[in-house]
Amino acid sequence: MRWSRSFIPTLKESPAEAEILSHKLLLRAGVVRRLTGGLYTFLPLGLRVLRKIEGIIREEISSVGGLEVLMPALQPSEIWHQSGRYETASGVLYKARDRSNKEWVLSPTAEEVITTLAAGEISSYRQMPLNFFQVSVKFRDEIRPRFGLMRAKEFIMKDAYSFDCSDEAATISYRKMFAAYQRIFNRCGLINFPVEADTGVIGGSHSHEFMVPAETGENDVVYCDSGQYAANIEKATSAGPLEPASKSETGDAPEKFYTPGVTSIEGLRAAPFNVSGSQQIKTLIFMVKPSVADATKAVVVLLRGDDQLNEAKFAGLVGSTVFRPATGDEIFSMLNAHPGSLGAVTSTLSTSSLTLTVLADEALRGARGMTTGANEDGFHLRHVNMDRDVLVTCWGDLRTVKAGELCVSTGKPLKIQRAIEVGHVFKLGTKYSEKFNARFLDAEGKSQLCVMGCYGIGVTRTLQAIIEQSNDKDGIIWPLAVAPYAVCITPLSVVPGSAVMQTAERLYTELTAAGVEVMLDDRDDRPGVKFKDADLVGFPIRLGIGEKSLAKGEVELKPRGGVLQAVKVEDAVKQVLAVIAAKTLSE
RNA sequence: CGGGACGUAGCUCAGCCUGGUAGAGCACUUGGUUUGGGACCAAGACGUCGCAGGUUCAAAUCCUGUCGUCCCGACCA
């Protein structure tokens, strides 16, 4: 490709719409342009990179038996009602009506469609294992699209679905996909690692997310340096708080004391009270809708004062993602006190509030000598013993792990790292097979449910994650495997027929013939402009051709981010191929 | 959905407080000089100042509403 014939609108300055580096580089390097918030046009360079990533995905998923299909993005809302996700996923669903007022859904993912297909087509255990995948546009009504392609309303996703005749077989499918994912992200040149992920209300047995460490990521990952443990913070557990629960036993009954205006953990920690966070019980009230049919009910959550609620764990424990903090009015009508003065000590509860569901975090188990709200504004209680004074409906892990806490398996301190989620593998079980009656006859002639897995990769997000991880002050540094072109030939003068241009043309022809993708910068611009653009766009290799070096029979070979090296003209193709071979190995 | 900021040329922004003929840099067009890391000179083209009301002799500027964008939070199979 000749630069003058392509369309690469580079920018010197970053548009104001971009906040993070990778987003700025996407725009400055002419990879994408925004149509509106969360919607982007891929320009020629961007599309080439996208196709490279898709190609890697296709190869690796196919190599573990994946069969590519293409499903409709426009889906009848009935199947979403059938799966129950019309309700549970309604927040992210784009819905539309046609001329006869029938409702449609723009697909954020395709479990409903693929399971409908499987229910109709799979009838025997002999047909499995089966693994279907597609690479297609997905839609999500994001509350707040941001960071360019990272969180968009419309994006490209590879989604795959496996069907097996037993749980054991499904685990094998899962492991194959897990391994394929590792190869995919490694080939994309990404530093990445799998972490245990929250299975949420689906409650599947296995789920891993593939994470790319980056400060601009939207996930927190908890990990142990030993490499033996890594989990999304929504799922992560530890050996517990570093400071153990207070067990100081005075034998005293709970005692009310005056705390005017104190409505926070901090307030009690300060003088004159001096109650440490670990000696306090934090009381939160949530309004939970357990399922579509059920009424909303209040749930009390108890945590240690120095802990934060982990909402994903809470959702798992109550079995619903439909919940919200109770309002001040709702709380007052239940407990006769306002947030900041709440507690679950039985003696402070009215008859009606005694029936409230109380969930308590394990870190509070056996805690004594605690302080909590008295359900009376301006008062707290001290000498509270959990086992004696609080009626707990259910104990569970509800706290968010903090950096420095000890790893359950190794005993070493855990660390926390921000990361971008680029892939997710999920053992689904029979959730969808049940809803869509996807059954088969086993070897004994018995009807069984297909055991499913689902597997996603955010292709467009992966593209941006690569930029986020691979750049310098001059621009993008594309890993060879995904680069729009491997080589950029930069003749310093473009006078037709000149030795410089003739050499450039010859090398272009020879490299292309050797199977190398080449961009020839034939623009009549000053060298500085062309160097800056080549660096910004991020071609892995630049071949500079100028009069001075050509007089010595040389051209300049410069790997992006590497050292410039003079090579003989006649060796140039061979040298470029050698650099490509070396890069292919090291990436 | 709550809080905050911002909408002026393709891009980055000034002008607004204190109302009075629409600005700069970059990019673009033409000519010339340049030519090894985002050149220089000259000439030129490019705007319903987000939109709609209102106040006023007069609104980019003041007021109200509205739409959009960005940030923080909430939310997020």
PDB file of N, CA and C in Angstrom, chain A residues 16 24 31 47 73 159 161 167 169 171 206 252 256 260 307 358 367 391 427 465 508 536 571 583:
ATOM      1  N   ALA A  16     -10.209  16.440  22.461  1.00  0.00           N
ATOM      2  CA  ALA A  16     -10.599  16.568  23.863  1.00  0.00           C
ATOM      3  C   ALA A  16     -11.419  15.379  24.339  1.00  0.00           C
ATOM      4  N   LYS A  24      -6.377   8.207  23.087  1.00  0.00           N
ATOM      5  CA  LYS A  24      -5.754   9.308  22.347  1.00  0.00           C
ATOM      6  C   LYS A  24      -4.980   8.784  21.146  1.00  0.00           C
ATOM      7  N   VAL A  31      -6.619   5.403  13.619  1.00  0.00           N
ATOM      8  CA  VAL A  31      -7.126   4.028  13.697  1.00  0.00           C
ATOM      9  C   VAL A  31      -8.653   4.027  13.665  1.00  0.00           C
ATOM     10  N   LEU A  47      -9.084  -1.277  10.834  1.00  0.00           N
ATOM     11  CA  LEU A  47      -9.755  -2.487  10.370  1.00  0.00           C
ATOM     12  C   LEU A  47      -8.730  -3.596  10.104  1.00  0.00           C
ATOM     13  N   ALA A  73     -28.072 -10.647  14.788  1.00  0.00           N
ATOM     14  CA  ALA A  73     -27.890  -9.671  15.856  1.00  0.00           C
ATOM     15  C   ALA A  73     -29.247  -9.175  16.333  1.00  0.00           C
ATOM     16  N   ASP A 159     -17.837 -14.765  20.419  1.00  0.00           N
ATOM     17  CA  ASP A 159     -18.512 -15.544  21.447  1.00  0.00           C
ATOM     18  C   ASP A 159     -18.610 -16.989  20.980  1.00  0.00           C
ATOM     19  N   TYR A 161     -19.780 -21.174  22.191  1.00  0.00           N
ATOM     20  CA  TYR A 161     -20.680 -21.937  23.051  1.00  0.00           C
ATOM     21  C   TYR A 161     -20.398 -23.416  22.857  1.00  0.00           C
ATOM     22  N   ASP A 167     -20.945 -33.450  32.517  1.00  0.00           N
ATOM     23  CA  ASP A 167     -20.228 -32.395  33.202  1.00  0.00           C
ATOM     24  C   ASP A 167     -18.724 -32.571  32.998  1.00  0.00           C
ATOM     25  N   ALA A 169     -17.201 -33.982  30.455  1.00  0.00           N
ATOM     26  CA  ALA A 169     -16.868 -33.612  29.087  1.00  0.00           C
ATOM     27  C   ALA A 169     -16.871 -32.094  28.945  1.00  0.00           C
ATOM     28  N   THR A 171     -16.101 -29.988  31.205  1.00  0.00           N
ATOM     29  CA  THR A 171     -14.873 -29.482  31.823  1.00  0.00           C
ATOM     30  C   THR A 171     -13.696 -29.590  30.850  1.00  0.00           C
ATOM     31  N   HIS A 206     -17.197 -23.053  37.233  1.00  0.00           N
ATOM     32  CA  HIS A 206     -15.922 -22.499  36.808  1.00  0.00           C
ATOM     33  C   HIS A 206     -16.144 -21.213  36.036  1.00  0.00           C
ATOM     34  N   ASP A 252     -19.946  -7.489  80.214  1.00  0.00           N
ATOM     35  CA  ASP A 252     -20.976  -6.469  80.356  1.00  0.00           C
ATOM     36  C   ASP A 252     -22.035  -6.614  79.278  1.00  0.00           C
ATOM     37  N   LYS A 256     -25.629   1.638  76.099  1.00  0.00           N
ATOM     38  CA  LYS A 256     -25.888   2.761  75.201  1.00  0.00           C
ATOM     39  C   LYS A 256     -25.047   3.955  75.645  1.00  0.00           C
ATOM     40  N   PRO A 260     -23.462  12.361  69.890  1.00  0.00           N
ATOM     41  CA  PRO A 260     -24.180  13.381  69.105  1.00  0.00           C
ATOM     42  C   PRO A 260     -23.483  13.661  67.779  1.00  0.00           C
ATOM     43  N   ASP A 307     -14.176  -2.835  57.043  1.00  0.00           N
ATOM     44  CA  ASP A 307     -14.353  -3.593  55.805  1.00  0.00           C
ATOM     45  C   ASP A 307     -15.335  -2.905  54.875  1.00  0.00           C
ATOM     46  N   VAL A 358     -30.860 -10.923  58.368  1.00  0.00           N
ATOM     47  CA  VAL A 358     -29.582 -10.324  58.751  1.00  0.00           C
ATOM     48  C   VAL A 358     -28.445 -11.186  58.213  1.00  0.00           C
ATOM     49  N   ALA A 367     -16.950 -12.183  67.340  1.00  0.00           N
ATOM     50  CA  ALA A 367     -16.447 -10.881  67.802  1.00  0.00           C
ATOM     51  C   ALA A 367     -17.179 -10.446  69.066  1.00  0.00           C
ATOM     52  N   LEU A 391     -28.988 -11.549  66.299  1.00  0.00           N
ATOM     53  CA  LEU A 391     -29.591 -12.725  65.693  1.00  0.00           C
ATOM     54  C   LEU A 391     -29.258 -12.719  64.203  1.00  0.00           C
ATOM     55  N   LYS A 427     -18.213 -21.870  32.580  1.00  0.00           N
ATOM     56  CA  LYS A 427     -18.904 -23.149  32.518  1.00  0.00           C
ATOM     57  C   LYS A 427     -20.341 -22.920  32.932  1.00  0.00           C
ATOM     58  N   ALA A 465      -6.528  -2.570  24.230  1.00  0.00           N
ATOM     59  CA  ALA A 465      -5.662  -3.034  25.321  1.00  0.00           C
ATOM     60  C   ALA A 465      -4.224  -3.202  24.822  1.00  0.00           C
ATOM     61  N   TYR A 508      10.089  -2.378  -2.043  1.00  0.00           N
ATOM     62  CA  TYR A 508       8.647  -2.564  -1.853  1.00  0.00           C
ATOM     63  C   TYR A 508       8.182  -3.796  -2.618  1.00  0.00           C
ATOM     64  N   LEU A 536       4.190   7.248  15.121  1.00  0.00           N
ATOM     65  CA  LEU A 536       2.859   7.385  15.719  1.00  0.00           C
ATOM     66  C   LEU A 536       1.972   6.199  15.345  1.00  0.00           C
ATOM     67  N   ASP A 571      21.194  -6.586   0.945  1.00  0.00           N
ATOM     68  CA  ASP A 571      20.842  -7.455   2.071  1.00  0.00           C
ATOM     69  C   ASP A 571      19.526  -7.049   2.734  1.00  0.00           C
ATOM     70  N   LYS A 583      11.269 -11.401  15.623  1.00  0.00           N
ATOM     71  CA  LYS A 583      10.128 -10.843  16.352  1.00  0.00           C
ATOM     72  C   LYS A 583       9.040 -11.897  16.517  1.00  0.00           C
TER      73      LYS A 583
END
